[in-house]
Amino acid sequence: DIQMTQSPSSLSASVGDRVTITCRASQGIRNSLAWYQQKPGKAPKLLLYAASRLESGVPSRFSGSGSGTDYTLTISSLQPEDFATYYCQQYYSTPPWTFGQGTKVEIK
Amino acid sequence: EVQLVESGGGLVQPGGSLRLSCAASGFTFSSYSMNWVRQAPGKGLEWVSYISSSSSTIYSADSVKGRFTISRDNAKNSLYLQMNSLRDEDTAVYYCAKVASSGWHFDYWGQGTLVTVSS
């Protein structure tokens, strides 16, 4: 099974800050990577897929990059509504599809 | 508007059974693969099971293989998860999630239903 290692597990940031979250796969996943945002008590929400494609309706301050085994989610200017937990997910080949352990973005 | 509404969660004793349902609307249910994903209290997301649009292909996580069965009824726009031999570690919020048309990622999720396994 492909393991996903996400870092950091949590971070504190201020409104307006640039935030970067990384996700490393245990083997190459050919950009088969999605990023989700989850707020407390709510379902996850798709932000990006195919490593860098922005889901419709998601603000352009969210961006994704990477290749092979290493991927990054960047929030260019953190907004109050962005404080949440973020998960990466690989969907390369057949299941099991696996998630990173999550990154909690908190207010500094 | 795509809607996924889970139901059927509750409190069950270890070794017991429960059947979850997910009612879909706002899209052509019979054309899309579906999944169940769970989240234990305070923990991360865990993929549980996948079913193709025609039910011809099914995958399940090793942690639930032989105990959980995913199924669907396209005529009723519904997805199911039959859970048998439940264990304490199955306690979680269970989400149904729709596979996107542009890849295997999940573009819509339900609000979740809580399953608590406890004596």
Short mmCIF file of C-alpha atoms in Angstrom, two decimals, chain A residues 5-93:
data_model
loop_
_atom_site.label_atom_id
_atom_site.label_comp_id
_atom_site.label_asym_id
_atom_site.label_seq_id
_atom_site.Cartn_x
_atom_site.Cartn_y
_atom_site.Cartn_z
CA THR A 5 3.33 11.39 4.99
CA GLN A 6 2.00 14.89 5.51
CA SER A 7 3.84 17.71 7.26
CA PRO A 8 3.62 19.59 9.44
CA SER A 9 0.89 18.01 11.58
CA SER A 10 -0.10 21.49 12.74
CA LEU A 11 0.92 25.08 12.23
CA SER A 12 0.03 28.50 13.57
CA ALA A 13 -0.28 31.36 11.15
CA SER A 14 -1.74 34.83 10.87
CA VAL A 15 -4.23 36.22 8.39
CA GLY A 16 -2.33 37.22 5.28
CA ASP A 17 0.48 34.71 5.77
CA ARG A 18 1.67 32.36 3.06
CA VAL A 19 1.20 28.76 4.19
CA THR A 20 2.75 25.62 2.72
CA ILE A 21 1.83 22.02 3.50
CA THR A 22 3.72 19.09 2.07
CA CYS A 23 2.77 15.52 1.33
CA ARG A 24 5.21 12.72 0.47
CA ALA A 25 4.15 9.40 -1.03
CA SER A 26 6.02 6.16 -0.37
CA GLN A 27 6.24 5.64 -4.13
CA GLY A 28 5.60 7.71 -7.23
CA ILE A 29 1.93 8.54 -7.75
CA ARG A 30 2.09 10.41 -11.06
CA ASN A 31 0.21 13.50 -9.83
CA SER A 32 -2.75 11.36 -8.66
CA LEU A 33 -3.13 13.56 -5.62
CA ALA A 34 -6.03 15.52 -4.16
CA TRP A 35 -6.20 18.07 -1.34
CA TYR A 36 -9.22 18.43 0.94
CA GLN A 37 -10.19 20.99 3.56
CA GLN A 38 -12.19 19.94 6.61
CA LYS A 39 -13.73 22.21 9.22
CA PRO A 40 -14.84 20.89 12.62
CA GLY A 41 -18.01 18.83 12.42
CA LYS A 42 -18.15 19.11 8.64
CA ALA A 43 -17.40 16.82 5.72
CA PRO A 44 -14.16 17.22 3.78
CA LYS A 45 -14.29 19.57 0.80
CA LEU A 46 -12.27 19.03 -2.38
CA LEU A 47 -9.81 21.85 -3.09
CA LEU A 48 -7.44 20.52 -5.75
CA TYR A 49 -7.00 17.34 -7.76
CA ALA A 50 -4.40 15.97 -10.16
CA ALA A 51 -1.90 17.72 -7.86
CA SER A 52 -2.49 21.21 -9.24
CA ARG A 53 -5.99 21.51 -10.73
CA LEU A 54 -8.26 23.81 -8.77
CA GLU A 55 -11.76 22.52 -8.14
CA SER A 56 -14.51 24.78 -9.44
CA GLY A 57 -15.46 27.47 -6.94
CA VAL A 58 -12.28 27.20 -4.87
CA PRO A 59 -10.45 30.53 -4.39
CA SER A 60 -7.32 31.05 -6.45
CA ARG A 61 -5.22 31.64 -3.32
CA PHE A 62 -5.09 27.84 -3.09
CA SER A 63 -2.55 26.18 -5.35
CA GLY A 64 -0.85 22.83 -5.65
CA SER A 65 2.40 21.61 -7.12
CA GLY A 66 4.72 18.66 -7.15
CA SER A 67 5.58 15.50 -9.00
CA GLY A 68 6.73 11.97 -8.38
CA THR A 69 6.53 11.46 -4.63
CA ASP A 70 6.52 15.06 -3.30
CA TYR A 71 3.58 17.45 -3.39
CA THR A 72 2.73 20.83 -1.91
CA LEU A 73 -0.42 22.76 -1.05
CA THR A 74 0.10 26.52 -0.82
CA ILE A 75 -2.29 29.14 0.50
CA SER A 76 -0.91 32.44 -0.80
CA SER A 77 -2.63 34.74 1.68
CA LEU A 78 -4.38 33.04 4.58
CA GLN A 79 -7.95 34.17 5.19
CA PRO A 80 -10.03 33.72 8.37
CA GLU A 81 -12.18 31.06 6.70
CA ASP A 82 -9.07 28.99 5.84
CA PHE A 83 -8.44 27.89 9.42
CA ALA A 84 -9.18 24.19 9.14
CA THR A 85 -7.53 20.79 8.76
CA TYR A 86 -6.10 19.86 5.37
CA TYR A 87 -5.64 16.33 4.03
CA CYS A 88 -3.85 15.00 0.99
CA GLN A 89 -5.06 11.81 -0.69
CA GLN A 90 -3.43 9.60 -3.31
CA TYR A 91 -5.65 7.84 -5.81
CA TYR A 92 -2.98 6.23 -7.95
CA SER A 93 -3.88 2.89 -9.43
#
